[in-house]
Coordinates of C-alpha atoms and ligand atoms in Angstrom, one line a residue:
M269 CA -0.1 0.6 0.2
A270 CA 0.5 3.1 1.3
L271 CA 3.7 3.3 -1.3
Q272 CA 3.8 6.7 -2.9
L273 CA 1.7 9.3 -1.5
L274 CA 1.2 11.3 -4.7
Q275 CA 2.0 8.8 -7.4
Q276 CA -1.5 7.1 -7.5
L277 CA -3.8 8.3 -10.1
C278 CA -3.8 7.9 -13.6
F279 CA -4.6 11.4 -15.2
S280 CA -4.5 11.7 -18.9
T281 CA -5.6 15.3 -18.9
P282 CA -3.4 18.2 -17.7
L283 CA -5.0 19.3 -14.5
K284 CA -5.7 22.8 -14.4
Q285 CA -5.0 24.4 -11.1
A286 CA -8.5 24.5 -9.6
V287 CA -7.7 24.9 -6.3
R288 CA -7.4 28.0 -4.4
W289 CA -4.1 29.7 -3.0
R290 CA -3.8 30.3 0.0
S291 CA -1.7 31.7 3.6
V292 CA -1.2 29.6 6.3
S293 CA 1.8 30.3 8.3
I294 CA 2.9 27.5 10.3
S295 CA 5.8 26.4 13.3
T296 CA 7.6 23.6 12.6
R297 CA 10.2 22.1 14.4
T298 CA 13.5 20.5 13.9
I299 CA 14.3 17.2 14.8
M300 CA 17.0 16.2 18.1
C301 CA 16.6 11.8 17.7
A302 CA 18.0 10.2 15.4
T303 CA 17.3 8.3 12.6
S304 CA 16.6 4.2 13.3
T305 CA 16.8 3.1 9.7
T306 CA 19.6 0.3 9.7
T307 CA 17.0 -3.0 10.3
T308 CA 16.6 -5.3 7.4
S309 CA 14.7 -8.3 8.4
V310 CA 10.9 -7.5 8.7
T311 CA 8.3 -10.0 10.1
V312 CA 4.4 -9.2 9.1
P313 CA 3.3 -8.3 13.5
S314 CA 1.1 -9.5 14.7
T315 CA -2.6 -7.9 13.5
S316 CA -4.1 -10.3 16.8
K317 CA -2.4 -7.5 19.3
S318 CA -2.3 -3.9 19.5
T319 CA 0.8 -2.3 18.0
T320 CA -0.4 1.2 19.8
R321 CA 0.3 2.6 22.2
M322 CA -2.4 4.8 22.5
P323 CA -6.0 3.6 23.0
H324 CA -7.9 1.9 20.0
V325 CA -10.2 4.8 19.6
D326 CA -10.0 7.6 22.9
P327 CA -13.6 7.2 24.3
H328 CA -14.5 11.2 24.2
V329 CA -13.3 12.4 20.7
L330 CA -16.6 13.3 19.1
L331 CA -15.0 13.2 15.5
G332 CA -15.7 9.6 13.9
M333 CA -19.3 8.9 15.9
S334 CA -21.6 8.4 13.9
E335 CA -25.4 10.0 14.0
K336 CA -26.6 7.1 16.8
D337 CA -23.9 7.8 18.7
L338 CA -24.1 11.1 18.8
Q339 CA -27.9 10.9 19.5
Q340 CA -27.1 8.7 22.2
L341 CA -24.9 11.3 23.8
A342 CA -27.2 14.4 23.4
I343 CA -29.8 11.7 25.5
D344 CA -26.9 11.1 27.9
F345 CA -25.9 14.1 28.8
G346 CA -29.9 15.1 29.8
E347 CA -30.1 17.2 26.1
Q348 CA -33.0 16.2 23.3
S349 CA -31.8 13.9 20.7
Y350 CA -31.9 16.3 17.5
R351 CA -29.2 18.1 19.5
G352 CA -26.8 14.9 18.3
K353 CA -27.8 15.7 14.9
Q354 CA -26.7 19.5 15.2
L355 CA -24.1 17.7 16.4
H356 CA -23.2 15.5 13.4
H357 CA -24.3 18.7 11.3
L358 CA -21.2 20.4 13.3
L359 CA -18.7 18.1 13.0
Y360 CA -18.6 16.7 10.1
K361 CA -20.7 20.0 7.2
T362 CA -19.6 22.6 9.0
K363 CA -16.2 21.0 10.0
A364 CA -16.0 22.8 13.4
K365 CA -13.0 22.0 14.9
D366 CA -14.2 22.8 18.8
I367 CA -16.7 22.4 20.8
Q368 CA -17.2 26.5 21.4
D369 CA -17.0 27.0 18.4
F370 CA -20.5 24.7 18.4
S371 CA -22.9 27.9 18.2
H372 CA -25.5 26.1 17.4
L373 CA -25.9 23.9 20.4
P374 CA -26.8 26.0 24.2
Q375 CA -23.7 27.6 25.9
A376 CA -24.4 24.5 29.2
F377 CA -24.4 21.9 26.8
R378 CA -21.0 23.1 25.3
N379 CA -19.4 23.4 29.2
S380 CA -20.9 20.0 30.3
L381 CA -18.7 18.0 27.0
Q382 CA -15.8 20.1 27.9
E383 CA -16.5 19.3 31.6
A384 CA -16.2 15.9 31.1
G385 CA -13.2 15.9 28.7
W386 CA -15.4 15.6 25.2
K387 CA -13.2 17.2 22.8
V388 CA -13.3 17.6 18.6
G389 CA -10.5 15.2 17.1
R390 CA -9.4 17.7 15.3
S391 CA -5.4 17.8 14.7
Q392 CA -3.3 21.5 14.5
I393 CA -1.7 21.6 10.8
H394 CA 2.2 21.1 10.7
R395 CA 3.0 22.1 7.8
V396 CA 1.6 22.4 4.4
V397 CA 3.3 22.4 0.3
T398 CA 2.0 23.0 -2.4
A399 CA 3.5 20.9 -6.0
A400 CA 3.5 22.4 -9.4
D401 CA 0.8 20.9 -10.5
G402 CA -1.7 21.9 -7.4
T403 CA -1.6 18.7 -5.4
I404 CA -1.0 19.2 -1.5
K405 CA 0.4 18.0 0.8
V406 CA -0.2 18.5 4.8
L407 CA 1.6 17.4 7.8
L408 CA -1.0 17.3 10.9
K409 CA 0.5 16.9 14.4
L410 CA -1.0 14.7 16.0
E411 CA -2.0 15.1 20.0
D412 CA 1.6 13.4 20.9
N413 CA 3.6 15.8 18.5
R414 CA 3.8 13.3 15.8
L415 CA 3.5 14.0 12.5
V416 CA 1.5 12.6 9.7
E417 CA 1.4 13.3 6.4
T418 CA -1.7 13.4 4.1
V419 CA -2.3 14.6 0.0
G420 CA -4.8 16.3 -1.4
I421 CA -4.8 15.4 -5.5
P422 CA -7.1 17.4 -7.9
V423 CA -7.7 16.3 -11.1
E424 CA -9.7 16.9 -13.8
D425 CA -10.5 14.4 -16.4
N426 CA -11.2 13.8 -20.4
K427 CA -14.9 15.2 -19.5
G428 CA -13.6 18.0 -18.2
S429 CA -15.1 17.0 -14.2
C430 CA -12.8 17.5 -11.6
R431 CA -12.2 14.9 -8.7
L432 CA -10.3 15.7 -5.5
T433 CA -8.3 12.1 -4.2
A434 CA -7.3 12.6 -0.5
C435 CA -4.1 10.0 0.0
V436 CA -4.4 9.1 3.7
S437 CA -2.5 8.0 6.4
S438 CA -2.5 4.8 8.9
Q439 CA -0.2 4.7 10.9
V440 CA 2.5 6.9 12.2
G441 CA 5.5 5.4 10.0
C442 CA 5.5 2.2 9.2
P443 CA 6.8 -0.9 10.8
L444 CA 7.4 -3.0 7.4
R445 CA 10.1 -1.0 5.8
C446 CA 9.3 -1.8 2.2
S447 CA 13.1 -0.5 0.3
F448 CA 11.8 1.7 -2.2
C449 CA 9.4 3.5 0.2
A450 CA 10.0 6.5 2.5
T451 CA 8.1 5.9 5.2
G452 CA 10.1 2.6 5.6
K453 CA 12.9 4.3 5.8
G454 CA 11.2 6.5 8.7
G455 CA 10.6 3.9 11.0
Y456 CA 7.0 3.3 13.2
S457 CA 5.5 4.4 15.9
R458 CA 1.3 3.4 16.5
N459 CA -1.3 2.9 14.8
L460 CA -4.1 5.8 13.9
Q461 CA -7.3 6.0 15.7
R462 CA -10.3 6.6 13.5
H463 CA -11.1 10.1 14.4
E464 CA -7.0 10.7 12.7
I465 CA -7.9 8.9 9.8
V466 CA -11.2 10.9 9.4
E467 CA -9.5 14.1 9.8
Q468 CA -7.3 14.2 7.2
V469 CA -10.2 13.8 4.4
L470 CA -11.5 17.0 6.2
V471 CA -8.1 18.5 6.0
V472 CA -8.8 18.3 2.6
E473 CA -11.7 20.2 2.0
E474 CA -10.5 22.7 4.2
L475 CA -7.6 23.3 2.1
F476 CA -9.3 22.7 -1.4
N477 CA -12.9 24.1 -0.8
R478 CA -14.7 21.3 -1.9
R479 CA -15.3 18.1 -1.2
V480 CA -13.8 14.9 -1.4
S481 CA -14.5 12.5 -3.7
N482 CA -12.1 10.0 -3.8
V483 CA -9.9 8.4 -1.1
V484 CA -7.2 6.2 -1.1
F485 CA -5.3 3.9 1.7
M486 CA -1.7 4.9 0.5
G487 CA -0.4 7.5 2.6
M488 CA 2.1 6.6 5.1
G489 CA 1.9 3.0 6.8
E490 CA 0.6 -0.4 6.0
P491 CA -3.9 -0.6 6.0
M492 CA -4.0 -4.2 7.0
L493 CA -1.9 -3.6 10.5
N494 CA -4.4 -1.5 11.4
L495 CA -7.7 -2.7 10.2
K496 CA -10.5 -2.2 13.4
S497 CA -9.8 1.9 13.0
V498 CA -9.8 1.5 9.4
L499 CA -12.4 -0.1 8.7
E500 CA -14.2 2.3 11.6
A501 CA -12.9 5.4 9.4
H502 CA -14.2 3.6 6.5
R503 CA -17.7 3.6 7.7
C504 CA -17.5 7.2 8.7
L505 CA -16.4 8.5 5.5
N506 CA -19.6 6.5 4.2
K507 CA -21.8 7.3 6.0
D508 CA -21.1 10.4 7.7
I509 CA -19.7 11.9 5.0
Q510 CA -21.2 10.4 1.9
I511 CA -18.2 9.3 -0.3
G512 CA -19.4 6.2 -1.6
Q513 CA -17.8 3.2 -0.7
R514 CA -16.8 2.9 -4.9
M515 CA -14.7 6.0 -4.1
I516 CA -12.5 4.3 -1.6
T517 CA -9.8 2.2 -2.0
I518 CA -8.0 0.4 0.7
S519 CA -4.1 -1.1 -0.2
T520 CA -1.5 -3.3 0.9
V521 CA 1.9 -5.4 0.5
G522 CA -0.4 -8.5 2.3
V523 CA -1.0 -9.1 6.0
P524 CA -1.4 -12.2 6.4
N525 CA -5.3 -13.7 7.1
T526 CA -6.2 -9.4 7.1
I527 CA -7.3 -9.7 3.4
K528 CA -10.4 -12.8 4.2
K529 CA -11.3 -10.0 7.5
L530 CA -11.9 -7.5 5.4
A531 CA -13.5 -9.6 2.6
S532 CA -16.0 -10.7 5.2
H533 CA -17.2 -7.2 5.5
K534 CA -18.3 -7.0 2.3
L535 CA -17.3 -3.2 1.3
Q536 CA -17.6 -2.8 -2.8
S537 CA -14.4 -0.7 -2.0
T538 CA -11.3 -1.2 -3.5
L539 CA -8.7 -3.6 -2.6
A540 CA -5.2 -2.5 -4.0
I541 CA -2.3 -5.2 -4.0
S542 CA 0.6 -3.5 -4.1
L543 CA 3.2 -6.1 -5.4
H544 CA 6.2 -4.9 -7.3
A545 CA 7.1 -8.4 -8.2
P546 CA 6.5 -10.9 -10.5
N547 CA 8.1 -13.8 -7.8
Q548 CA 8.5 -14.7 -5.0
K549 CA 12.2 -14.2 -4.6
L550 CA 11.8 -10.9 -6.1
R551 CA 9.4 -9.8 -3.8
E552 CA 11.3 -10.1 -1.0
T553 CA 14.1 -8.3 -1.7
I554 CA 11.0 -4.9 -2.6
V555 CA 9.1 -5.7 0.2
P556 CA 11.5 -7.6 2.9
S557 CA 7.7 -8.5 5.0
A558 CA 6.6 -10.9 1.5
K559 CA 8.6 -13.6 3.7
S560 CA 6.1 -13.9 6.0
Y561 CA 3.0 -13.6 3.2
P562 CA 3.7 -15.8 0.4
L563 CA 3.2 -14.5 -3.6
D564 CA 0.5 -17.5 -4.0
A565 CA -1.5 -17.3 -1.0
I566 CA -1.8 -13.4 -1.7
M567 CA -3.6 -14.2 -5.3
K568 CA -5.4 -17.2 -3.1
D569 CA -6.5 -14.5 -0.6
C570 CA -7.5 -12.1 -3.8
K571 CA -8.9 -14.9 -5.6
D572 CA -11.6 -15.4 -2.1
Y573 CA -11.7 -11.7 -1.7
F574 CA -13.0 -11.6 -5.8
L575 CA -15.4 -14.6 -4.7
E576 CA -16.6 -13.4 -1.7
T577 CA -17.5 -9.5 -2.7
G578 CA -18.0 -9.4 -6.6
R579 CA -14.9 -6.6 -6.7
R580 CA -11.7 -7.4 -8.4
V581 CA -8.3 -6.8 -7.0
S582 CA -6.1 -4.4 -8.8
F583 CA -2.8 -4.9 -8.7
E584 CA 0.1 -1.8 -8.1
Y585 CA 3.6 -2.3 -9.6
T586 CA 5.7 0.5 -9.1
L587 CA 8.6 0.1 -11.3
L588 CA 12.7 0.0 -10.6
A589 CA 14.7 0.6 -12.7
G590 CA 16.9 -2.6 -13.7
V591 CA 15.3 -4.3 -10.8
N592 CA 11.2 -5.6 -12.1
D593 CA 10.4 -3.4 -15.2
K594 CA 12.0 -5.8 -17.6
V595 CA 9.8 -7.5 -20.7
E596 CA 10.8 -10.8 -19.2
H597 CA 9.3 -9.6 -16.0
A598 CA 5.6 -8.6 -17.5
A599 CA 5.5 -11.9 -19.2
E600 CA 5.8 -13.6 -15.8
L601 CA 3.6 -10.9 -13.6
A602 CA 0.8 -11.4 -17.0
E603 CA 1.1 -15.5 -16.7
L604 CA 1.0 -15.4 -12.6
L605 CA -2.3 -12.8 -12.7
H606 CA -3.6 -15.7 -15.6
S607 CA -3.2 -18.7 -13.7
W608 CA -5.3 -17.0 -10.5
G609 CA -8.1 -16.2 -12.5
S610 CA -8.9 -12.8 -15.0
G611 CA -9.6 -9.6 -15.4
Y612 CA -7.2 -8.5 -13.3
H613 CA -6.2 -4.4 -13.5
V614 CA -2.0 -3.8 -13.0
N615 CA -1.3 -0.9 -12.5
L616 CA 2.1 0.7 -13.2
I617 CA 4.3 3.7 -11.2
P618 CA 7.4 4.7 -12.3
F619 CA 9.1 5.2 -9.0
N620 CA 9.9 8.5 -7.6
P621 CA 13.2 9.2 -6.4
I622 CA 13.4 9.1 -2.6
D623 CA 16.3 10.8 -0.8
G624 CA 18.9 8.1 0.1
S625 CA 17.5 5.1 -2.0
E626 CA 18.8 2.9 -4.4
Y627 CA 16.0 2.3 -6.5
R628 CA 16.4 4.2 -9.8
R629 CA 13.4 5.8 -11.6
P630 CA 12.6 4.5 -14.8
Y631 CA 13.3 4.7 -18.9
K632 CA 10.1 6.2 -20.4
K633 CA 10.7 3.7 -23.2
A634 CA 10.9 0.4 -20.3
V635 CA 7.4 1.8 -19.1
L636 CA 5.9 2.1 -22.0
A637 CA 7.8 -1.8 -22.9
F638 CA 6.5 -3.1 -19.7
S639 CA 3.3 -1.9 -19.9
A640 CA 2.5 -3.2 -23.9
A641 CA 3.9 -6.3 -23.2
L642 CA 1.3 -6.9 -20.2
E643 CA -1.4 -5.4 -22.5
S644 CA -0.5 -7.9 -25.1
R645 CA -1.2 -10.2 -23.0
K646 CA -4.2 -9.3 -22.5
V647 CA -4.0 -7.7 -19.1
T648 CA -5.0 -4.2 -18.4
V649 CA -3.1 -2.0 -17.2
S650 CA -2.6 2.1 -16.2
V651 CA 0.9 4.0 -16.3
R652 CA 0.1 6.5 -13.4
Q653 CA 1.3 9.0 -14.0
T654 CA 3.4 10.5 -11.2
R655 CA 2.3 13.8 -8.6
G656 CA 3.6 16.2 -7.2
L657 CA 7.0 15.5 -8.1
D658 CA 8.7 19.0 -6.4
A659 CA 6.6 18.6 -3.2
S660 CA 8.7 15.7 -1.4
A661 CA 5.7 13.5 -2.9
A662 CA 7.3 10.5 -2.1
C663 CA 4.9 8.8 0.9
G664 CA 6.4 9.4 3.9
Q665 CA 8.6 12.1 2.5
L666 CA 7.7 15.0 4.0
R667 CA 7.6 14.0 7.1
N668 CA 11.3 12.4 7.5
E669 CA 12.3 16.3 6.4
F670 CA 10.5 17.1 9.6
Q671 CA 11.0 14.3 12.1
K672 CA 13.6 11.7 11.8
S673 CA 12.0 9.2 13.6
P674 CA 8.2 9.1 14.9
L675 CA 9.4 6.5 17.9
L676 CA 10.1 9.1 20.0
A677 CA 7.4 10.5 21.3
T678 CA 7.7 13.5 23.3
S679 CA 7.8 16.8 22.3
D680 CA 10.8 18.1 24.0
V681 CA 13.2 15.9 21.8
L682 CA 12.2 18.9 19.0
E683 CA 13.4 22.1 18.5
P684 CA 10.7 25.5 17.6
L685 CA 11.6 26.8 14.4
S686 CA 9.7 28.9 12.3
V687 CA 8.4 28.5 8.8
A688 CA 6.2 30.6 6.4
S689 CA 4.2 28.3 4.0
S690 CA 1.8 29.5 0.8
V691 CA -0.8 27.2 -0.4
Ligands
SF4_779 S1 7.1 1.0 4.2 FE1 5.0 0.7 4.8 S2 4.4 2.8 3.8 FE2 6.0 1.5 3.2 S3 5.4 1.2 1.3 FE3 5.9 -0.6 2.2 S4 4.0 -1.0 3.4 FE4 3.4 1.4 2.8

């Protein structure tokens, strides 16, 4: 999943700058801690145990709650249930950030909520960077001072309609350490709570001043290692923010037993598998966690996923020059896909260079040859256009510039530094 934040969507027409520019003053912090990027072997963490030091859901956070739960909350505070509907509107439509901004609610109710420890659950914007193509990357500073990335990608399609995709993170950092990924190099600190995922979409809507049409779980982290929060956030995005399930994509490099779990929810969202190699041996060199989840097992789970949900799985393939981008690799990939079914879609992603990476971006000629080799073998394929290359575009790249190690939590490891950025 999660690979290169901005590289995801395929756009054939040039982007019109449908973005409203505005100035954002921010304060950033510099990093006083050492990096921890030397680990080479990776075991997929168990999903049965929590990998986070935070509670799964902060019980006093409003964002992420359903209308029904908010109505019950209002009743619990001695209010009528319609106050819960108002709360719902304030959170998801008005996008109020603080309980005292709930101007539709009686002051006494607002005070009671606050006195009982309730909060909205919105984070501070720490840094905003805009690419020439209109893509905006945002760093949010979470309550425990950790930084998480979100990207907003505006796209105008051939018919002139405009989409806005939010590429959201599911973890702070990532424990899987895929060899090409900036997030993997930055280490891992914790899972995001559901409101910390939902707020990323609200932030993108605010920065672009319009509704998000698509959400892709392709930011920092492996969504399947935080499936509970991801599913809760998915519910909220679909029901409360009203983004269609088919407009949501959950991407994974593969975590044993989780595809089955996801399938049991019968979502109409797209499952994207970050494959990156046509065979197990090569895949293990690119995705170390693949050792715990052989390719055949993933392919079988994908087939079962399709049988269970009726939704075809798509495969993401990052092209790394001289590593996995040869026509022979394409032929092997086509063979692999055909042996497990038909109709699979492959998204080719030319590698987006990151600092210190051993990999290079493939030549355009190699990308076209790879794509043609798949097409000639009746595999449908798209080549993703890289977005926001000039804005530290790769997954985790922006965050890494500001917080080298997410494993250190307290604010006193960070030293203030003033920066102003325009959006
Ligand atoms: S290291 Fe994590 S965030 Fe990066 S590509 Fe691998 S799974 Fe995705």
